PDB file of C-alpha atoms in Angstrom:
ATOM      1  CA  MET A   1     113.202 106.690  95.566  1.00 34.00           C
ATOM      2  CA  SER A   2     115.333 103.562  94.961  1.00 40.00           C
ATOM      3  CA  SER A   3     113.687 100.215  94.473  1.00 42.00           C
ATOM      4  CA  ASN A   4     115.512  99.081  97.681  1.00 46.00           C
ATOM      5  CA  ALA A   5     113.589 101.718  99.596  1.00 44.00           C
ATOM      6  CA  ASN A   6     110.304 100.494  97.891  1.00 47.00           C
ATOM      7  CA  TRP A   7     110.711  96.881  98.813  1.00 50.00           C
ATOM      8  CA  ARG A   8     111.747  97.771 102.314  1.00 49.00           C
ATOM      9  CA  SER A   9     108.259  99.196 102.800  1.00 49.00           C
ATOM     10  CA  TRP A  10     106.599  95.787 102.540  1.00 52.00           C
ATOM     11  CA  VAL A  11     103.395  95.783 104.410  1.00 49.00           C
ATOM     12  CA  ILE A  12     104.090  92.181 105.391  1.00 53.00           C
ATOM     13  CA  PRO A  13     107.528  90.388 105.069  1.00 53.00           C
ATOM     14  CA  PRO A  14     107.412  87.587 102.539  1.00 52.00           C
ATOM     15  CA  SER A  15     108.716  85.111 105.101  1.00 52.00           C
ATOM     16  CA  VAL A  16     105.665  86.047 107.280  1.00 52.00           C
ATOM     17  CA  SER A  17     103.054  85.889 104.562  1.00 52.00           C
ATOM     18  CA  ALA A  18     104.407  82.434 103.363  1.00 52.00           C
ATOM     19  CA  TRP A  19     103.477  81.093 106.768  1.00 48.00           C
ATOM     20  CA  ALA A  20      99.873  81.392 105.776  1.00 49.00           C
ATOM     21  CA  SER A  21     100.227  80.923 101.992  1.00 51.00           C
ATOM     22  CA  ARG A  22     100.891  77.229 102.288  1.00 48.00           C
ATOM     23  CA  HIS A  23      97.019  77.117 102.918  1.00 44.00           C
ATOM     24  CA  SER A  24      96.398  79.058  99.714  1.00 44.00           C
ATOM     25  CA  GLY A  25      94.181  77.813  96.959  1.00 42.00           C
ATOM     26  CA  GLN A  26      90.581  76.962  97.885  1.00 44.00           C
ATOM     27  CA  GLN A  27      90.892  77.697 101.491  1.00 65.00           C
ATOM     28  CA  THR A  28      92.147  81.267 101.092  1.00 79.00           C
ATOM     29  CA  ILE A  29      90.109  84.066  99.648  1.00 87.00           C
ATOM     30  CA  PHE A  30      91.693  86.502  97.269  1.00 95.00           C
ATOM     31  CA  ASP A  31      89.413  89.502  97.249  1.00 96.00           C
ATOM     32  CA  ASP A  32      89.968  91.535  94.080  1.00 97.00           C
ATOM     33  CA  SER A  33      87.469  94.238  94.867  1.00 97.00           C
ATOM     34  CA  PHE A  34      90.250  97.025  94.916  1.00 96.00           C
ATOM     35  CA  GLY A  35      91.410  99.415  92.261  1.00 95.00           C
ATOM     36  CA  SER A  36      95.036  99.613  93.538  1.00 97.00           C
ATOM     37  CA  TRP A  37      97.506  98.212  95.969  1.00 96.00           C
ATOM     38  CA  THR A  38      97.029 101.236  98.192  1.00 95.00           C
ATOM     39  CA  GLU A  39      93.315 100.535  98.540  1.00 96.00           C
ATOM     40  CA  ALA A  40      93.953  96.905  99.273  1.00 95.00           C
ATOM     41  CA  GLU A  41      96.540  97.797 101.819  1.00 92.00           C
ATOM     42  CA  ARG A  42      94.173 100.255 103.658  1.00 93.00           C
ATOM     43  CA  ALA A  43      91.440  97.543 103.739  1.00 93.00           C
ATOM     44  CA  SER A  44      93.765  94.754 105.047  1.00 90.00           C
ATOM     45  CA  GLY A  45      93.693  93.651 108.713  1.00 80.00           C
ATOM     46  CA  GLY A  46      97.261  92.894 109.493  1.00 71.00           C
ATOM     47  CA  TYR A  47      98.963  89.985 111.177  1.00 67.00           C
ATOM     48  CA  ASN A  48     100.928  88.937 114.234  1.00 66.00           C
ATOM     49  CA  HIS A  49     104.373  89.436 113.033  1.00 74.00           C
ATOM     50  CA  GLN A  50     106.306  88.574 116.150  1.00 82.00           C
ATOM     51  CA  LYS A  51     104.464  85.269 116.648  1.00 78.00           C
ATOM     52  CA  ILE A  52     105.374  84.059 113.227  1.00 79.00           C
ATOM     53  CA  LEU A  53     108.967  85.312 113.413  1.00 88.00           C
ATOM     54  CA  ASP A  54     109.335  83.367 116.636  1.00 90.00           C
ATOM     55  CA  GLN A  55     107.802  80.203 115.054  1.00 87.00           C
ATOM     56  CA  VAL A  56     110.090  80.421 112.105  1.00 91.00           C
ATOM     57  CA  THR A  57     113.140  80.940 114.273  1.00 94.00           C
ATOM     58  CA  SER A  58     112.168  78.047 116.462  1.00 95.00           C
ATOM     59  CA  ALA A  59     111.584  75.731 113.537  1.00 94.00           C
ATOM     60  CA  THR A  60     114.984  76.730 111.894  1.00 95.00           C
ATOM     61  CA  THR A  61     116.736  75.982 115.316  1.00 96.00           C
ATOM     62  CA  GLU A  62     115.202  72.463 115.239  1.00 96.00           C
ATOM     63  CA  VAL A  63     116.543  71.938 111.727  1.00 96.00           C
ATOM     64  CA  LEU A  64     120.041  73.197 112.618  1.00 95.00           C
ATOM     65  CA  ALA A  65     119.952  70.899 115.698  1.00 94.00           C
ATOM     66  CA  GLY A  66     119.244  67.921 113.518  1.00 94.00           C
ATOM     67  CA  ASN A  67     115.800  67.418 115.112  1.00 96.00           C
ATOM     68  CA  ALA A  68     113.996  68.083 111.791  1.00 96.00           C
ATOM     69  CA  CYS A  69     114.775  67.553 108.134  1.00 95.00           C
ATOM     70  CA  PHE A  70     113.759  71.046 107.057  1.00 94.00           C
ATOM     71  CA  GLU A  71     111.181  73.727 107.766  1.00 92.00           C
ATOM     72  CA  ARG A  72     108.901  75.566 105.469  1.00 86.00           C
ATOM     73  CA  ASP A  73     106.770  78.618 106.549  1.00 78.00           C
ATOM     74  CA  GLY A  74     107.641  77.809 110.250  1.00 83.00           C
ATOM     75  CA  ILE A  75     106.530  74.216 110.121  1.00 87.00           C
ATOM     76  CA  THR A  76     109.078  71.459 110.659  1.00 93.00           C
ATOM     77  CA  PHE A  77     109.171  68.257 108.523  1.00 94.00           C
ATOM     78  CA  PRO A  78     110.859  64.972 109.464  1.00 94.00           C
ATOM     79  CA  LEU A  79     111.491  63.733 105.952  1.00 94.00           C
ATOM     80  CA  PRO A  80     112.846  65.321 102.706  1.00 92.00           C
ATOM     81  CA  ASP A  81     110.534  66.994 100.350  1.00 94.00           C
ATOM     82  CA  PHE A  82     112.511  68.486  97.467  1.00 96.00           C
ATOM     83  CA  ARG A  83     111.285  71.030  94.980  1.00 96.00           C
ATOM     84  CA  TRP A  84     112.694  69.145  91.994  1.00 97.00           C
ATOM     85  CA  PRO A  85     112.222  71.959  89.405  1.00 97.00           C
ATOM     86  CA  LEU A  86     114.051  74.339  91.653  1.00 97.00           C
ATOM     87  CA  ILE A  87     116.948  72.042  92.344  1.00 97.00           C
ATOM     88  CA  ALA A  88     117.113  71.142  88.611  1.00 97.00           C
ATOM     89  CA  GLY A  89     117.571  74.857  87.895  1.00 98.00           C
ATOM     90  CA  LEU A  90     120.341  75.169  90.515  1.00 98.00           C
ATOM     91  CA  LEU A  91     122.136  72.090  89.324  1.00 97.00           C
ATOM     92  CA  SER A  92     121.954  73.242  85.847  1.00 97.00           C
ATOM     93  CA  VAL A  93     123.709  76.499  86.795  1.00 98.00           C
ATOM     94  CA  ALA A  94     126.373  74.490  88.681  1.00 98.00           C
ATOM     95  CA  ALA A  95     126.921  72.251  85.590  1.00 97.00           C
ATOM     96  CA  ARG A  96     127.474  75.251  83.327  1.00 97.00           C
ATOM     97  CA  GLU A  97     129.299  77.640  85.578  1.00 98.00           C
ATOM     98  CA  GLY A  98     131.081  75.432  88.120  1.00 98.00           C
ATOM     99  CA  SER A  99     129.331  76.907  91.174  1.00 98.00           C
ATOM    100  CA  ILE A 100     126.004  78.358  92.421  1.00 98.00           C
ATOM    101  CA  ARG A 101     125.877  81.769  94.072  1.00 98.00           C
ATOM    102  CA  VAL A 102     122.194  82.359  95.072  1.00 98.00           C
ATOM    103  CA  LEU A 103     120.634  85.625  95.934  1.00 98.00           C
ATOM    104  CA  ASP A 104     117.492  84.285  97.807  1.00 98.00           C
ATOM    105  CA  PHE A 105     115.211  87.348  98.000  1.00 97.00           C
ATOM    106  CA  GLY A 106     112.784  87.177 100.817  1.00 94.00           C
ATOM    107  CA  GLY A 107     114.285  83.824 101.843  1.00 95.00           C
ATOM    108  CA  SER A 108     113.159  83.842 105.459  1.00 93.00           C
ATOM    109  CA  LEU A 109     115.928  82.194 107.640  1.00 95.00           C
ATOM    110  CA  GLY A 110     117.346  80.159 104.771  1.00 95.00           C
ATOM    111  CA  SER A 111     114.408  77.760 104.446  1.00 94.00           C
ATOM    112  CA  THR A 112     115.108  76.708 100.858  1.00 96.00           C
ATOM    113  CA  PHE A 113     118.873  76.138 101.379  1.00 97.00           C
ATOM    114  CA  TRP A 114     118.146  73.939 104.397  1.00 95.00           C
ATOM    115  CA  GLN A 115     115.471  72.096 102.566  1.00 95.00           C
ATOM    116  CA  HIS A 116     117.919  71.207  99.753  1.00 96.00           C
ATOM    117  CA  ARG A 117     121.299  71.184 101.477  1.00 95.00           C
ATOM    118  CA  SER A 118     121.779  67.399 101.104  1.00 95.00           C
ATOM    119  CA  LEU A 119     121.539  67.714  97.276  1.00 97.00           C
ATOM    120  CA  LEU A 120     124.015  70.534  97.202  1.00 96.00           C
ATOM    121  CA  GLN A 121     126.811  68.637  99.026  1.00 95.00           C
ATOM    122  CA  GLY A 122     129.964  68.684  96.942  1.00 96.00           C
ATOM    123  CA  ILE A 123     128.909  71.662  94.932  1.00 97.00           C
ATOM    124  CA  ASP A 124     130.573  75.069  95.334  1.00 98.00           C
ATOM    125  CA  THR A 125     127.627  76.970  96.862  1.00 98.00           C
ATOM    126  CA  THR A 126     127.265  80.478  98.172  1.00 97.00           C
ATOM    127  CA  TRP A 127     123.794  81.406  99.541  1.00 98.00           C
ATOM    128  CA  ALA A 128     122.751  84.922 100.637  1.00 97.00           C
ATOM    129  CA  VAL A 129     119.233  85.737 101.889  1.00 97.00           C
ATOM    130  CA  VAL A 130     117.929  89.339 101.478  1.00 97.00           C
ATOM    131  CA  GLU A 131     115.333  90.062 104.112  1.00 94.00           C
ATOM    132  CA  GLN A 132     113.935  92.713 106.421  1.00 89.00           C
ATOM    133  CA  PRO A 133     116.125  93.714 109.306  1.00 92.00           C
ATOM    134  CA  GLU A 134     114.358  91.653 111.986  1.00 92.00           C
ATOM    135  CA  PHE A 135     114.827  88.476 109.930  1.00 93.00           C
ATOM    136  CA  VAL A 136     118.420  89.338 109.074  1.00 94.00           C
ATOM    137  CA  LEU A 137     119.130  89.776 112.743  1.00 95.00           C
ATOM    138  CA  ALA A 138     117.498  86.520 113.733  1.00 95.00           C
ATOM    139  CA  GLY A 139     119.335  84.683 110.901  1.00 95.00           C
ATOM    140  CA  GLN A 140     122.686  86.115 112.083  1.00 94.00           C
ATOM    141  CA  GLN A 141     121.988  85.088 115.614  1.00 94.00           C
ATOM    142  CA  LEU A 142     121.431  81.471 114.650  1.00 93.00           C
ATOM    143  CA  ASP A 143     124.353  78.983 114.747  1.00 79.00           C
ATOM    144  CA  GLN A 144     124.807  78.713 111.086  1.00 82.00           C
ATOM    145  CA  SER A 145     127.606  79.718 108.734  1.00 88.00           C
ATOM    146  CA  GLU A 146     126.441  78.411 105.429  1.00 94.00           C
ATOM    147  CA  VAL A 147     123.775  81.046 104.876  1.00 97.00           C
ATOM    148  CA  ARG A 148     124.525  84.765 104.743  1.00 96.00           C
ATOM    149  CA  PHE A 149     121.909  87.392 105.591  1.00 97.00           C
ATOM    150  CA  CYS A 150     121.735  90.867 104.042  1.00 96.00           C
ATOM    151  CA  ASN A 151     119.494  93.843 104.373  1.00 95.00           C
ATOM    152  CA  THR A 152     119.610  94.968 100.766  1.00 96.00           C
ATOM    153  CA  ILE A 153     120.152  93.643  97.331  1.00 97.00           C
ATOM    154  CA  GLN A 154     123.223  95.799  96.951  1.00 96.00           C
ATOM    155  CA  SER A 155     124.878  94.436 100.086  1.00 96.00           C
ATOM    156  CA  ALA A 156     124.303  90.812  98.845  1.00 97.00           C
ATOM    157  CA  THR A 157     125.856  91.574  95.397  1.00 97.00           C
ATOM    158  CA  ALA A 158     128.823  93.280  97.187  1.00 95.00           C
ATOM    159  CA  GLU A 159     129.432  90.157  99.220  1.00 92.00           C
ATOM    160  CA  MET A 160     129.158  87.832  96.179  1.00 94.00           C
ATOM    161  CA  SER A 161     128.517  87.993  92.572  1.00 96.00           C
ATOM    162  CA  PRO A 162     125.189  86.031  92.163  1.00 98.00           C
ATOM    163  CA  ASN A 163     124.585  83.760  89.245  1.00 98.00           C
ATOM    164  CA  VAL A 164     121.082  82.781  90.451  1.00 98.00           C
ATOM    165  CA  VAL A 165     118.280  85.058  91.761  1.00 98.00           C
ATOM    166  CA  LEU A 166     115.592  83.080  93.645  1.00 98.00           C
ATOM    167  CA  LEU A 167     112.101  84.366  94.358  1.00 98.00           C
ATOM    168  CA  SER A 168     109.909  81.866  96.168  1.00 95.00           C
ATOM    169  CA  SER A 169     106.463  83.046  97.244  1.00 92.00           C
ATOM    170  CA  VAL A 170     107.636  86.641  97.625  1.00 94.00           C
ATOM    171  CA  LEU A 171     107.096  88.752  94.564  1.00 96.00           C
ATOM    172  CA  GLN A 172     103.268  88.995  95.042  1.00 95.00           C
ATOM    173  CA  TYR A 173     103.762  90.567  98.475  1.00 93.00           C
ATOM    174  CA  LEU A 174     105.710  93.576  97.257  1.00 94.00           C
ATOM    175  CA  PRO A 175     103.902  96.982  96.761  1.00 94.00           C
ATOM    176  CA  ASP A 176     106.135  97.755  93.700  1.00 95.00           C
ATOM    177  CA  PRO A 177     107.155  94.353  92.172  1.00 96.00           C
ATOM    178  CA  ASP A 178     108.215  95.940  88.888  1.00 95.00           C
ATOM    179  CA  SER A 179     111.120  97.964  90.324  1.00 95.00           C
ATOM    180  CA  VAL A 180     112.309  95.099  92.619  1.00 96.00           C
ATOM    181  CA  LEU A 181     112.271  92.578  89.825  1.00 97.00           C
ATOM    182  CA  ASN A 182     114.017  94.930  87.493  1.00 96.00           C
ATOM    183  CA  GLU A 183     116.715  95.579  90.074  1.00 97.00           C
ATOM    184  CA  LEU A 184     117.221  91.881  90.595  1.00 98.00           C
ATOM    185  CA  LEU A 185     117.403  91.320  86.838  1.00 97.00           C
ATOM    186  CA  ARG A 186     120.137  93.864  86.604  1.00 96.00           C
ATOM    187  CA  THR A 187     122.420  91.898  88.829  1.00 97.00           C
ATOM    188  CA  GLN A 188     125.115  89.640  87.481  1.00 96.00           C
ATOM    189  CA  ALA A 189     122.864  86.570  87.656  1.00 98.00           C
ATOM    190  CA  SER A 190     122.554  84.429  84.575  1.00 98.00           C
ATOM    191  CA  THR A 191     119.434  82.520  85.890  1.00 98.00           C
ATOM    192  CA  ILE A 192     116.221  83.509  87.714  1.00 98.00           C
ATOM    193  CA  ILE A 193     113.987  81.070  89.422  1.00 98.00           C
ATOM    194  CA  LEU A 194     110.517  81.951  90.471  1.00 98.00           C
ATOM    195  CA  ASP A 195     108.362  79.516  92.514  1.00 96.00           C
ATOM    196  CA  ARG A 196     105.004  79.575  94.208  1.00 94.00           C
ATOM    197  CA  THR A 197     103.843  82.751  92.436  1.00 96.00           C
ATOM    198  CA  PRO A 198     100.093  83.447  91.622  1.00 97.00           C
ATOM    199  CA  MET A 199      99.506  83.998  87.877  1.00 98.00           C
ATOM    200  CA  SER A 200      96.504  84.449  85.700  1.00 98.00           C
ATOM    201  CA  GLU A 201      95.685  85.083  82.102  1.00 97.00           C
ATOM    202  CA  ALA A 202      94.515  88.636  82.762  1.00 97.00           C
ATOM    203  CA  VAL A 203      95.993  91.421  80.849  1.00 96.00           C
ATOM    204  CA  GLU A 204      96.986  93.391  84.050  1.00 97.00           C
ATOM    205  CA  ASN A 205      98.202  92.550  87.552  1.00 98.00           C
ATOM    206  CA  ILE A 206      95.392  92.294  90.005  1.00 98.00           C
ATOM    207  CA  PRO A 207      95.616  93.836  93.453  1.00 98.00           C
ATOM    208  CA  CYS A 208      93.894  91.749  96.061  1.00 97.00           C
ATOM    209  CA  ILE A 209      93.539  91.142  99.768  1.00 95.00           C
ATOM    210  CA  GLN A 210      94.607  87.662 100.744  1.00 92.00           C
ATOM    211  CA  GLN A 211      92.343  86.586 103.532  1.00 86.00           C
ATOM    212  CA  VAL A 212      93.474  83.597 105.513  1.00 74.00           C
ATOM    213  CA  PRO A 213      90.757  81.600 107.323  1.00 66.00           C
ATOM    214  CA  LYS A 214      90.646  82.346 111.081  1.00 67.00           C
ATOM    215  CA  ASN A 215      91.047  78.611 111.884  1.00 58.00           C
ATOM    216  CA  ILE A 216      94.345  78.685 110.188  1.00 54.00           C
ATOM    217  CA  TYR A 217      95.791  82.029 111.084  1.00 61.00           C
ATOM    218  CA  SER A 218      94.086  85.377 111.514  1.00 68.00           C
ATOM    219  CA  ALA A 219      95.478  87.630 108.854  1.00 76.00           C
ATOM    220  CA  SER A 220      94.705  89.550 105.731  1.00 85.00           C
ATOM    221  CA  TYR A 221      97.214  91.502 103.681  1.00 88.00           C
ATOM    222  CA  PRO A 222      97.616  92.888 100.214  1.00 93.00           C
ATOM    223  CA  ALA A 223      98.864  90.586  97.367  1.00 95.00           C
ATOM    224  CA  TRP A 224      99.140  90.571  93.625  1.00 97.00           C
ATOM    225  CA  VAL A 225      97.749  88.052  91.158  1.00 98.00           C
ATOM    226  CA  PHE A 226     100.202  88.559  88.306  1.00 98.00           C
ATOM    227  CA  SER A 227      99.475  88.699  84.675  1.00 98.00           C
ATOM    228  CA  ARG A 228     101.481  86.115  82.730  1.00 97.00           C
ATOM    229  CA  GLN A 229     101.728  88.734  79.950  1.00 96.00           C
ATOM    230  CA  TRP A 230     103.270  91.266  82.432  1.00 97.00           C
ATOM    231  CA  LEU A 231     105.833  88.713  83.590  1.00 97.00           C
ATOM    232  CA  GLN A 232     106.758  87.788  80.093  1.00 95.00           C
ATOM    233  CA  HIS A 233     107.296  91.461  79.311  1.00 96.00           C
ATOM    234  CA  GLN A 234     109.490  91.807  82.365  1.00 97.00           C
ATOM    235  CA  LEU A 235     111.576  88.806  81.099  1.00 97.00           C
ATOM    236  CA  ALA A 236     111.816  90.035  77.584  1.00 95.00           C
ATOM    237  CA  ASP A 237     115.622  89.777  77.676  1.00 94.00           C
ATOM    238  CA  TRP A 238     115.513  86.291  79.252  1.00 97.00           C
ATOM    239  CA  GLU A 239     114.660  82.872  77.842  1.00 97.00           C
ATOM    240  CA  ILE A 240     112.064  80.935  79.835  1.00 97.00           C
ATOM    241  CA  VAL A 241     113.528  77.352  79.786  1.00 97.00           C
ATOM    242  CA  ALA A 242     110.952  75.774  82.072  1.00 97.00           C
ATOM    243  CA  GLU A 243     107.657  76.377  83.733  1.00 97.00           C
ATOM    244  CA  PHE A 244     106.133  74.252  86.524  1.00 97.00           C
ATOM    245  CA  PRO A 245     103.275  74.189  89.124  1.00 95.00           C
ATOM    246  CA  GLY A 246     103.709  75.363  92.744  1.00 90.00           C
ATOM    247  CA  ILE A 247     102.649  73.433  95.784  1.00 90.00           C
ATOM    248  CA  GLU A 248      99.385  75.375  96.321  1.00 88.00           C
ATOM    249  CA  LEU A 249      96.192  74.586  94.670  1.00 89.00           C
ATOM    250  CA  PRO A 250      94.855  76.581  91.750  1.00 92.00           C
ATOM    251  CA  SER A 251      92.211  79.096  92.744  1.00 92.00           C
ATOM    252  CA  VAL A 252      89.729  81.816  91.837  1.00 95.00           C
ATOM    253  CA  THR A 253      89.541  85.437  92.989  1.00 96.00           C
ATOM    254  CA  LYS A 254      86.369  86.746  94.582  1.00 95.00           C
ATOM    255  CA  HIS A 255      85.290  88.147  91.202  1.00 96.00           C
ATOM    256  CA  GLY A 256      86.062  84.987  89.255  1.00 97.00           C
ATOM    257  CA  VAL A 257      89.594  85.328  87.839  1.00 97.00           C
ATOM    258  CA  ALA A 258      91.287  81.959  87.734  1.00 97.00           C
ATOM    259  CA  PHE A 259      94.852  81.786  88.779  1.00 97.00           C
ATOM    260  CA  SER A 260      97.517  79.117  89.641  1.00 96.00           C
ATOM    261  CA  TRP A 261     100.654  79.151  91.843  1.00 95.00           C
ATOM    262  CA  ASP A 262     103.420  78.589  89.276  1.00 97.00           C
ATOM    263  CA  GLY A 263     107.102  78.756  88.746  1.00 97.00           C
ATOM    264  CA  LEU A 264     109.653  79.199  86.081  1.00 98.00           C
ATOM    265  CA  ILE A 265     113.323  79.107  85.242  1.00 98.00           C
ATOM    266  CA  ALA A 266     114.664  81.811  82.971  1.00 98.00           C
ATOM    267  CA  ARG A 267     118.197  82.309  81.600  1.00 98.00           C
ATOM    268  CA  ARG A 268     119.608  85.675  80.490  1.00 97.00           C
ATOM    269  CA  VAL A 269     119.956  85.888  76.641  1.00 93.00           C
ATOM    270  CA  PRO A 270     123.450  86.885  75.819  1.00 84.00           C
ATOM    271  CA  HIS A 271     123.785  89.989  73.614  1.00 75.00           C
ATOM    272  CA  ASP A 272     126.352  90.187  70.764  1.00 63.00           C
TER     273      ASP A 272
END
């Protein structure tokens, strides 16, 4: 089975899980009582997919109409709030290569692009979001031309030759993050940017159920807490040039494993 087939079997689309993950940290429980992703998946309770898709679509429509500055996880914001490490990584690529061509994996309806579009003005920018079919359809139906929407990594790379891969609050919600990350690392991209990704000092990745409090949103779904050692191994052929904290609070799993929501910028190491 190809890695594309694996990631298309997400239990929950990253754009949906992100709606609740903004409340991660001390408010959200990460139950690590399970021996595998499959066990965690079986024990999870699910989510109201359509409700969140409708909310994200409505919020993005407000941004496109000029009634909000940007949206994140289906919530609109009236003022800018830039992820400076992320934008620094993008501008660094633009300075070196003359343009940025972003493959935004699990990028919802273009949230990150719209959040930072004012800082990208005057820069040759191509932005392609890879998402599940219902999000691709919703994105294509919106009145926007600056963000492309694709169902697969292959179709995105066929439309453009990406020099940046962006993974923001997505990798932890994939049943097989190894194969998806490896497929993304095999693209033409010279830079990879991870953001809002739970990482611990454990030796192995930890399968969990992420339980969101009912007063926020009634949902539970499988999620990984990644081993930093595992991630460094995946990026063995890349130079990690920056690491930075995410927007969520550090937390502890149910069985006491401390983790933080972090990001990094890595560049491909050229081979002789």
